[in-house]
Amino acid sequence: MLPKATRRGLADEAADLVRDAIFAGRIAPGARLREVNLAEELGVSRGSVRDGLAQLEKEGLVRSGWHRSTTVIDVTPRDVQEVYELRAALDRLAATTARRAATEAGLDALDGLIAGMEERARDGASDSELAAADLAFHDQIYHLADNDRLTAAWHTIRSQIRLFHLCRIADAAADYRARVVEEHRKIVDLLRGDDEPALARYAQEHVDIARRVLLATMEEAPS
Amino acid sequence: MLPKATRRGLADEAADLVRDAIFAGRIAPGARLREVNLAEELGVSRGSVRDGLAQLEKEGLVRSGWHRSTTVIDVTPRDVQEVYELRAALDRLAATTARRAATEAGLDALDGLIAGMEERARDGASDSELAAADLAFHDQIYHLADNDRLTAAWHTIRSQIRLFHLCRIADAAADYRARVVEEHRKIVDLLRGDDEPALARYAQEHVDIARRVLLATMEEAPS
DNA sequence: CGACCATCGAATGTCAACATTCGACATTGA
DNA sequence: TCAATGTCGAATGTTGACATTCGATGGTCG
């Protein structure tokens, strides 16, 4: 499968740039994004910046109102609760649908992703890399489910989840590193099996575990 | 509670106008929406139309690509399958969350909505009115769940569901009219009860029934 | 006769200037 | 001193003109 090579506009480019800046920590949660500033900084027109910010709003990374600056979302316990509750429902549907529709090649791809994940966990890759591998694994499950609307819903919270990962504290990361491979391997096992209720249950539990760990770190160190 | 009196821009206005035109049947599924035409017809600039169409795309009512006209979505069996599968998962989460968080006043509001629904079903209101009452009922459940991300996900398929309703054939409408009150009343009963698994199951079943009826009418008369 | 390619028209992407609106600061009065 | 209000600056909403791209049409070559 070749990379998409899809023709994109400046708006998408601007959205990518701003998104990366947020994930790199160069733009903090809660910061205000002024269209004029970004337009000048990125070297594109305000219209393009505007469209790009609209895309980021679709991803839930920023919020905006009438004649009010768009701001990067805050990361509060409530936000985490909301996103992970929704994610549990989506992951459950994605997993059960993928189990019925998946081909052998598709499941093998999941094995490959887990292998890469294991390698990174052992070699001491950065937390960010590990989190990216985690997301890539779930991306593949959504891809196997082959439901455009479901994938779109996933994309409306995917970026927020990635942002949450940036707030993880060190000890939580160690805990995460110890479990991540095992948990994902269990998902693949269930995808290959016949017990759909068990798969549905575990897909939700996988998310619930992540939610609880994340909320615990936030209460310990409320930044 | 006063009406919001929220200040809106021309883009939102344009989005509302186009959305209504689609629901009124003045713009058919699959039709191409040219920015220049709409701008002239609505008396606003192309930029505003552009933003409005972006909003409709967020609702899944239209699709667009790079340098390609945005088009109203088609209603194929696959679209129905995708949307209703996702809706089942969302409704399940909304119902179970609402059961835990709902106040007595909130549940009473549901009773009121059902009463209005029953009245309309008896007095021979139009299918469109009945469908609107149906959506209003589920809107209230999402409101009770009090999860902004979940509500946002609901809004990305709500308009599509309304569009699907327009394709319903007469005999399916009769069937729908006979069951609609009973089914929704059962949901409220379960919301007031203690059996969460039963509520989760029935919230999904309620959607599955609608999906099957709709798909059956589409196979009989594939427009 | 079929397939490939250049050309053209129409529609979208981009831009910079103008109009409108919000939030904050200073001012005034009790 | 505090609260209400008028004023001002800065940022967003809106607009029309310009640049770019897609799809079709027609022609040419194998």
mmCIF file of N, CA and C in Angstrom, chain A residues 98-181:
data_model
loop_
_atom_site.group_PDB
_atom_site.id
_atom_site.type_symbol
_atom_site.label_atom_id
_atom_site.label_comp_id
_atom_site.label_asym_id
_atom_site.label_seq_id
_atom_site.Cartn_x
_atom_site.Cartn_y
_atom_site.Cartn_z
ATOM 1 N N ALA A 98 -14.770 -5.315 13.623
ATOM 2 C CA ALA A 98 -13.534 -5.767 12.991
ATOM 3 C C ALA A 98 -13.426 -7.287 13.062
ATOM 4 N N ARG A 99 -13.873 -7.876 14.161
ATOM 5 C CA ARG A 99 -13.763 -9.322 14.293
ATOM 6 C C ARG A 99 -14.522 -10.041 13.179
ATOM 7 N N ARG A 100 -15.673 -9.476 12.805
ATOM 8 C CA ARG A 100 -16.480 -10.127 11.762
ATOM 9 C C ARG A 100 -15.924 -9.878 10.371
ATOM 10 N N ALA A 101 -15.346 -8.695 10.164
ATOM 11 C CA ALA A 101 -14.972 -8.293 8.814
ATOM 12 C C ALA A 101 -13.497 -8.525 8.507
ATOM 13 N N ALA A 102 -12.691 -8.808 9.517
ATOM 14 C CA ALA A 102 -11.247 -8.782 9.315
ATOM 15 C C ALA A 102 -10.774 -9.950 8.451
ATOM 16 N N THR A 103 -9.772 -9.667 7.630
ATOM 17 C CA THR A 103 -9.100 -10.701 6.857
ATOM 18 C C THR A 103 -7.870 -11.172 7.639
ATOM 19 N N GLU A 104 -7.300 -12.282 7.188
ATOM 20 C CA GLU A 104 -6.074 -12.770 7.831
ATOM 21 C C GLU A 104 -4.966 -11.729 7.724
ATOM 22 N N ALA A 105 -4.860 -11.117 6.547
ATOM 23 C CA ALA A 105 -3.817 -10.110 6.348
ATOM 24 C C ALA A 105 -3.992 -8.942 7.319
ATOM 25 N N GLY A 106 -5.235 -8.580 7.541
ATOM 26 C CA GLY A 106 -5.478 -7.469 8.451
ATOM 27 C C GLY A 106 -5.061 -7.803 9.864
ATOM 28 N N LEU A 107 -5.354 -9.020 10.303
ATOM 29 C CA LEU A 107 -4.964 -9.429 11.652
ATOM 30 C C LEU A 107 -3.450 -9.555 11.765
ATOM 31 N N ASP A 108 -2.827 -10.025 10.689
ATOM 32 C CA ASP A 108 -1.370 -10.118 10.705
ATOM 33 C C ASP A 108 -0.742 -8.738 10.865
ATOM 34 N N ALA A 109 -1.370 -7.752 10.240
ATOM 35 C CA ALA A 109 -0.857 -6.393 10.376
ATOM 36 C C ALA A 109 -0.866 -5.973 11.846
ATOM 37 N N LEU A 110 -1.906 -6.391 12.564
ATOM 38 C CA LEU A 110 -1.955 -6.084 13.995
ATOM 39 C C LEU A 110 -0.797 -6.747 14.727
ATOM 40 N N ASP A 111 -0.497 -8.002 14.369
ATOM 41 C CA ASP A 111 0.644 -8.687 14.974
ATOM 42 C C ASP A 111 1.925 -7.891 14.757
ATOM 43 N N GLY A 112 2.074 -7.397 13.527
ATOM 44 C CA GLY A 112 3.265 -6.620 13.213
ATOM 45 C C GLY A 112 3.365 -5.368 14.074
ATOM 46 N N LEU A 113 2.239 -4.698 14.250
ATOM 47 C CA LEU A 113 2.237 -3.480 15.054
ATOM 48 C C LEU A 113 2.610 -3.786 16.503
ATOM 49 N N ILE A 114 2.121 -4.934 16.995
ATOM 50 C CA ILE A 114 2.461 -5.307 18.370
ATOM 51 C C ILE A 114 3.946 -5.631 18.492
ATOM 52 N N ALA A 115 4.483 -6.291 17.478
ATOM 53 C CA ALA A 115 5.909 -6.609 17.505
ATOM 54 C C ALA A 115 6.734 -5.331 17.599
ATOM 55 N N GLY A 116 6.372 -4.341 16.771
ATOM 56 C CA GLY A 116 7.074 -3.064 16.822
ATOM 57 C C GLY A 116 6.946 -2.410 18.184
ATOM 58 N N MET A 117 5.743 -2.530 18.752
ATOM 59 C CA MET A 117 5.492 -1.950 20.072
ATOM 60 C C MET A 117 6.383 -2.606 21.123
ATOM 61 N N GLU A 118 6.468 -3.924 21.070
ATOM 62 C CA GLU A 118 7.265 -4.660 22.051
ATOM 63 C C GLU A 118 8.734 -4.256 21.957
ATOM 64 N N GLU A 119 9.198 -4.152 20.713
ATOM 65 C CA GLU A 119 10.588 -3.782 20.486
ATOM 66 C C GLU A 119 10.882 -2.410 21.096
ATOM 67 N N ARG A 120 9.950 -1.482 20.860
ATOM 68 C CA ARG A 120 10.158 -0.141 21.387
ATOM 69 C C ARG A 120 10.099 -0.117 22.907
ATOM 70 N N ALA A 121 9.185 -0.897 23.484
ATOM 71 C CA ALA A 121 9.065 -0.915 24.934
ATOM 72 C C ALA A 121 10.360 -1.447 25.561
ATOM 73 N N ARG A 122 11.004 -2.431 24.867
ATOM 74 C CA ARG A 122 12.216 -3.035 25.414
ATOM 75 C C ARG A 122 13.405 -2.097 25.250
ATOM 76 N N ASP A 123 13.499 -1.459 24.079
ATOM 77 C CA ASP A 123 14.669 -0.641 23.782
ATOM 78 C C ASP A 123 14.615 0.736 24.418
ATOM 79 N N GLY A 124 13.583 0.969 25.224
ATOM 80 C CA GLY A 124 13.531 2.257 25.898
ATOM 81 C C GLY A 124 13.263 3.412 24.968
ATOM 82 N N ALA A 125 12.291 3.231 24.076
ATOM 83 C CA ALA A 125 11.904 4.360 23.224
ATOM 84 C C ALA A 125 11.179 5.400 24.081
ATOM 85 N N SER A 126 11.029 6.578 23.533
ATOM 86 C CA SER A 126 10.375 7.645 24.301
ATOM 87 C C SER A 126 8.899 7.317 24.512
ATOM 88 N N ASP A 127 8.328 7.886 25.560
ATOM 89 C CA ASP A 127 6.910 7.706 25.824
ATOM 90 C C ASP A 127 6.080 8.109 24.624
ATOM 91 N N SER A 128 6.495 9.196 23.987
ATOM 92 C CA SER A 128 5.740 9.699 22.849
ATOM 93 C C SER A 128 5.686 8.674 21.719
ATOM 94 N N GLU A 129 6.822 8.026 21.464
ATOM 95 C CA GLU A 129 6.850 6.999 20.415
ATOM 96 C C GLU A 129 5.940 5.831 20.762
ATOM 97 N N LEU A 130 5.974 5.432 22.017
ATOM 98 C CA LEU A 130 5.155 4.303 22.455
ATOM 99 C C LEU A 130 3.669 4.649 22.332
ATOM 100 N N ALA A 131 3.339 5.881 22.718
ATOM 101 C CA ALA A 131 1.948 6.303 22.623
ATOM 102 C C ALA A 131 1.496 6.327 21.164
ATOM 103 N N ALA A 132 2.403 6.747 20.278
ATOM 104 C CA ALA A 132 2.070 6.781 18.856
ATOM 105 C C ALA A 132 1.803 5.368 18.344
ATOM 106 N N ALA A 133 2.624 4.419 18.796
ATOM 107 C CA ALA A 133 2.428 3.035 18.381
ATOM 108 C C ALA A 133 1.090 2.507 18.883
ATOM 109 N N ASP A 134 0.750 2.902 20.100
ATOM 110 C CA ASP A 134 -0.540 2.513 20.675
ATOM 111 C C ASP A 134 -1.678 3.001 19.784
ATOM 112 N N LEU A 135 -1.622 4.289 19.423
ATOM 113 C CA LEU A 135 -2.682 4.845 18.580
ATOM 114 C C LEU A 135 -2.724 4.150 17.225
ATOM 115 N N ALA A 136 -1.552 3.851 16.681
ATOM 116 C CA ALA A 136 -1.505 3.202 15.369
ATOM 117 C C ALA A 136 -2.200 1.837 15.421
ATOM 118 N N PHE A 137 -2.016 1.136 16.525
ATOM 119 C CA PHE A 137 -2.684 -0.154 16.694
ATOM 120 C C PHE A 137 -4.200 0.006 16.611
ATOM 121 N N HIS A 138 -4.712 0.968 17.345
ATOM 122 C CA HIS A 138 -6.170 1.158 17.345
ATOM 123 C C HIS A 138 -6.659 1.720 16.014
ATOM 124 N N ASP A 139 -5.827 2.535 15.368
ATOM 125 C CA ASP A 139 -6.182 2.999 14.016
ATOM 126 C C ASP A 139 -6.449 1.806 13.107
ATOM 127 N N GLN A 140 -5.589 0.813 13.211
ATOM 128 C CA GLN A 140 -5.724 -0.357 12.346
ATOM 129 C C GLN A 140 -7.026 -1.112 12.636
ATOM 130 N N ILE A 141 -7.407 -1.186 13.891
ATOM 131 C CA ILE A 141 -8.676 -1.848 14.225
ATOM 132 C C ILE A 141 -9.847 -1.092 13.598
ATOM 133 N N TYR A 142 -9.807 0.228 13.719
ATOM 134 C CA TYR A 142 -10.877 1.016 13.090
ATOM 135 C C TYR A 142 -10.858 0.817 11.582
ATOM 136 N N HIS A 143 -9.664 0.708 11.022
ATOM 137 C CA HIS A 143 -9.558 0.481 9.586
ATOM 138 C C HIS A 143 -10.199 -0.850 9.208
ATOM 139 N N LEU A 144 -9.970 -1.860 10.027
ATOM 140 C CA LEU A 144 -10.547 -3.179 9.749
ATOM 141 C C LEU A 144 -12.074 -3.146 9.876
ATOM 142 N N ALA A 145 -12.574 -2.348 10.793
ATOM 143 C CA ALA A 145 -14.026 -2.269 10.977
ATOM 144 C C ALA A 145 -14.696 -1.727 9.718
ATOM 145 N N ASP A 146 -13.958 -0.873 8.955
ATOM 146 C CA ASP A 146 -14.424 -0.459 7.636
ATOM 147 C C ASP A 146 -15.766 0.270 7.713
ATOM 148 N N ASN A 147 -15.884 1.201 8.632
ATOM 149 C CA ASN A 147 -17.096 2.008 8.761
ATOM 150 C C ASN A 147 -16.661 3.477 8.828
ATOM 151 N N ASP A 148 -16.903 4.197 7.740
ATOM 152 C CA ASP A 148 -16.396 5.563 7.637
ATOM 153 C C ASP A 148 -16.909 6.457 8.756
ATOM 154 N N ARG A 149 -18.189 6.295 9.117
ATOM 155 C CA ARG A 149 -18.736 7.133 10.173
ATOM 156 C C ARG A 149 -18.075 6.822 11.504
ATOM 157 N N LEU A 150 -17.839 5.557 11.757
ATOM 158 C CA LEU A 150 -17.174 5.175 13.006
ATOM 159 C C LEU A 150 -15.764 5.742 13.045
ATOM 160 N N THR A 151 -15.057 5.632 11.930
ATOM 161 C CA THR A 151 -13.706 6.174 11.874
ATOM 162 C C THR A 151 -13.712 7.681 12.074
ATOM 163 N N ALA A 152 -14.703 8.355 11.492
ATOM 164 C CA ALA A 152 -14.797 9.805 11.681
ATOM 165 C C ALA A 152 -14.997 10.140 13.153
ATOM 166 N N ALA A 153 -15.860 9.385 13.821
ATOM 167 C CA ALA A 153 -16.096 9.634 15.246
ATOM 168 C C ALA A 153 -14.804 9.412 16.036
ATOM 169 N N TRP A 154 -14.063 8.386 15.655
ATOM 170 C CA TRP A 154 -12.773 8.118 16.301
ATOM 171 C C TRP A 154 -11.829 9.298 16.132
ATOM 172 N N HIS A 155 -11.809 9.872 14.938
ATOM 173 C CA HIS A 155 -10.916 10.999 14.683
ATOM 174 C C HIS A 155 -11.305 12.248 15.475
ATOM 175 N N THR A 156 -12.556 12.337 15.930
ATOM 176 C CA THR A 156 -12.939 13.509 16.721
ATOM 177 C C THR A 156 -12.411 13.441 18.148
ATOM 178 N N ILE A 157 -11.910 12.280 18.569
ATOM 179 C CA ILE A 157 -11.336 12.216 19.918
ATOM 180 C C ILE A 157 -9.882 11.762 19.909
ATOM 181 N N ARG A 158 -9.395 11.289 18.763
ATOM 182 C CA ARG A 158 -8.042 10.756 18.683
ATOM 183 C C ARG A 158 -6.991 11.784 19.092
ATOM 184 N N SER A 159 -7.111 12.996 18.575
ATOM 185 C CA SER A 159 -6.124 14.016 18.892
ATOM 186 C C SER A 159 -6.171 14.389 20.372
ATOM 187 N N GLN A 160 -7.363 14.395 20.940
ATOM 188 C CA GLN A 160 -7.479 14.720 22.361
ATOM 189 C C GLN A 160 -6.785 13.659 23.201
ATOM 190 N N ILE A 161 -6.928 12.396 22.804
ATOM 191 C CA ILE A 161 -6.280 11.312 23.543
ATOM 192 C C ILE A 161 -4.770 11.489 23.500
ATOM 193 N N ARG A 162 -4.285 11.866 22.310
ATOM 194 C CA ARG A 162 -2.856 12.078 22.188
ATOM 195 C C ARG A 162 -2.390 13.215 23.086
ATOM 196 N N LEU A 163 -3.221 14.243 23.173
ATOM 197 C CA LEU A 163 -2.884 15.359 24.061
ATOM 198 C C LEU A 163 -2.865 14.908 25.520
ATOM 199 N N PHE A 164 -3.811 14.062 25.899
ATOM 200 C CA PHE A 164 -3.842 13.557 27.268
ATOM 201 C C PHE A 164 -2.549 12.816 27.589
ATOM 202 N N HIS A 165 -2.043 12.069 26.611
ATOM 203 C CA HIS A 165 -0.839 11.283 26.848
ATOM 204 C C HIS A 165 0.333 12.166 27.257
ATOM 205 N N LEU A 166 0.327 13.416 26.780
ATOM 206 C CA LEU A 166 1.422 14.329 27.122
ATOM 207 C C LEU A 166 1.425 14.658 28.602
ATOM 208 N N CYS A 167 0.250 14.506 29.244
ATOM 209 C CA CYS A 167 0.146 14.873 30.657
ATOM 210 C C CYS A 167 0.500 13.721 31.574
ATOM 211 N N ARG A 168 0.837 12.573 30.993
ATOM 212 C CA ARG A 168 1.121 11.429 31.836
ATOM 213 C C ARG A 168 2.402 11.667 32.640
ATOM 214 N N ILE A 169 2.377 11.277 33.901
ATOM 215 C CA ILE A 169 3.551 11.456 34.761
ATOM 216 C C ILE A 169 4.432 10.214 34.664
ATOM 217 N N ALA A 170 5.642 10.363 35.133
ATOM 218 C CA ALA A 170 6.658 9.335 34.915
ATOM 219 C C ALA A 170 6.253 7.954 35.444
ATOM 220 N N ASP A 171 5.770 7.898 36.678
ATOM 221 C CA ASP A 171 5.483 6.582 37.237
ATOM 222 C C ASP A 171 4.320 5.911 36.517
ATOM 223 N N ALA A 172 3.365 6.720 36.070
ATOM 224 C CA ALA A 172 2.280 6.145 35.289
ATOM 225 C C ALA A 172 2.820 5.568 33.981
ATOM 226 N N ALA A 173 3.811 6.255 33.427
ATOM 227 C CA ALA A 173 4.400 5.769 32.183
ATOM 228 C C ALA A 173 5.058 4.412 32.381
ATOM 229 N N ALA A 174 5.726 4.237 33.522
ATOM 230 C CA ALA A 174 6.360 2.942 33.795
ATOM 231 C C ALA A 174 5.311 1.846 33.877
ATOM 232 N N ASP A 175 4.233 2.134 34.581
ATOM 233 C CA ASP A 175 3.141 1.190 34.690
ATOM 234 C C ASP A 175 2.589 0.848 33.304
ATOM 235 N N TYR A 176 2.408 1.894 32.495
ATOM 236 C CA TYR A 176 1.879 1.736 31.145
ATOM 237 C C TYR A 176 2.797 0.851 30.317
ATOM 238 N N ARG A 177 4.095 1.128 30.413
ATOM 239 C CA ARG A 177 5.076 0.391 29.630
ATOM 240 C C ARG A 177 5.028 -1.105 29.945
ATOM 241 N N ALA A 178 4.725 -1.417 31.205
ATOM 242 C CA ALA A 178 4.729 -2.815 31.608
ATOM 243 C C ALA A 178 3.517 -3.574 31.047
ATOM 244 N N ARG A 179 2.416 -2.870 30.856
ATOM 245 C CA ARG A 179 1.189 -3.574 30.488
ATOM 246 C C ARG A 179 0.829 -3.481 29.019
ATOM 247 N N VAL A 180 1.368 -2.475 28.324
ATOM 248 C CA VAL A 180 0.830 -2.125 27.023
ATOM 249 C C VAL A 180 0.861 -3.298 26.044
ATOM 250 N N VAL A 181 1.968 -4.015 25.998
ATOM 251 C CA VAL A 181 2.084 -5.099 25.017
ATOM 252 C C VAL A 181 1.100 -6.215 25.347
#
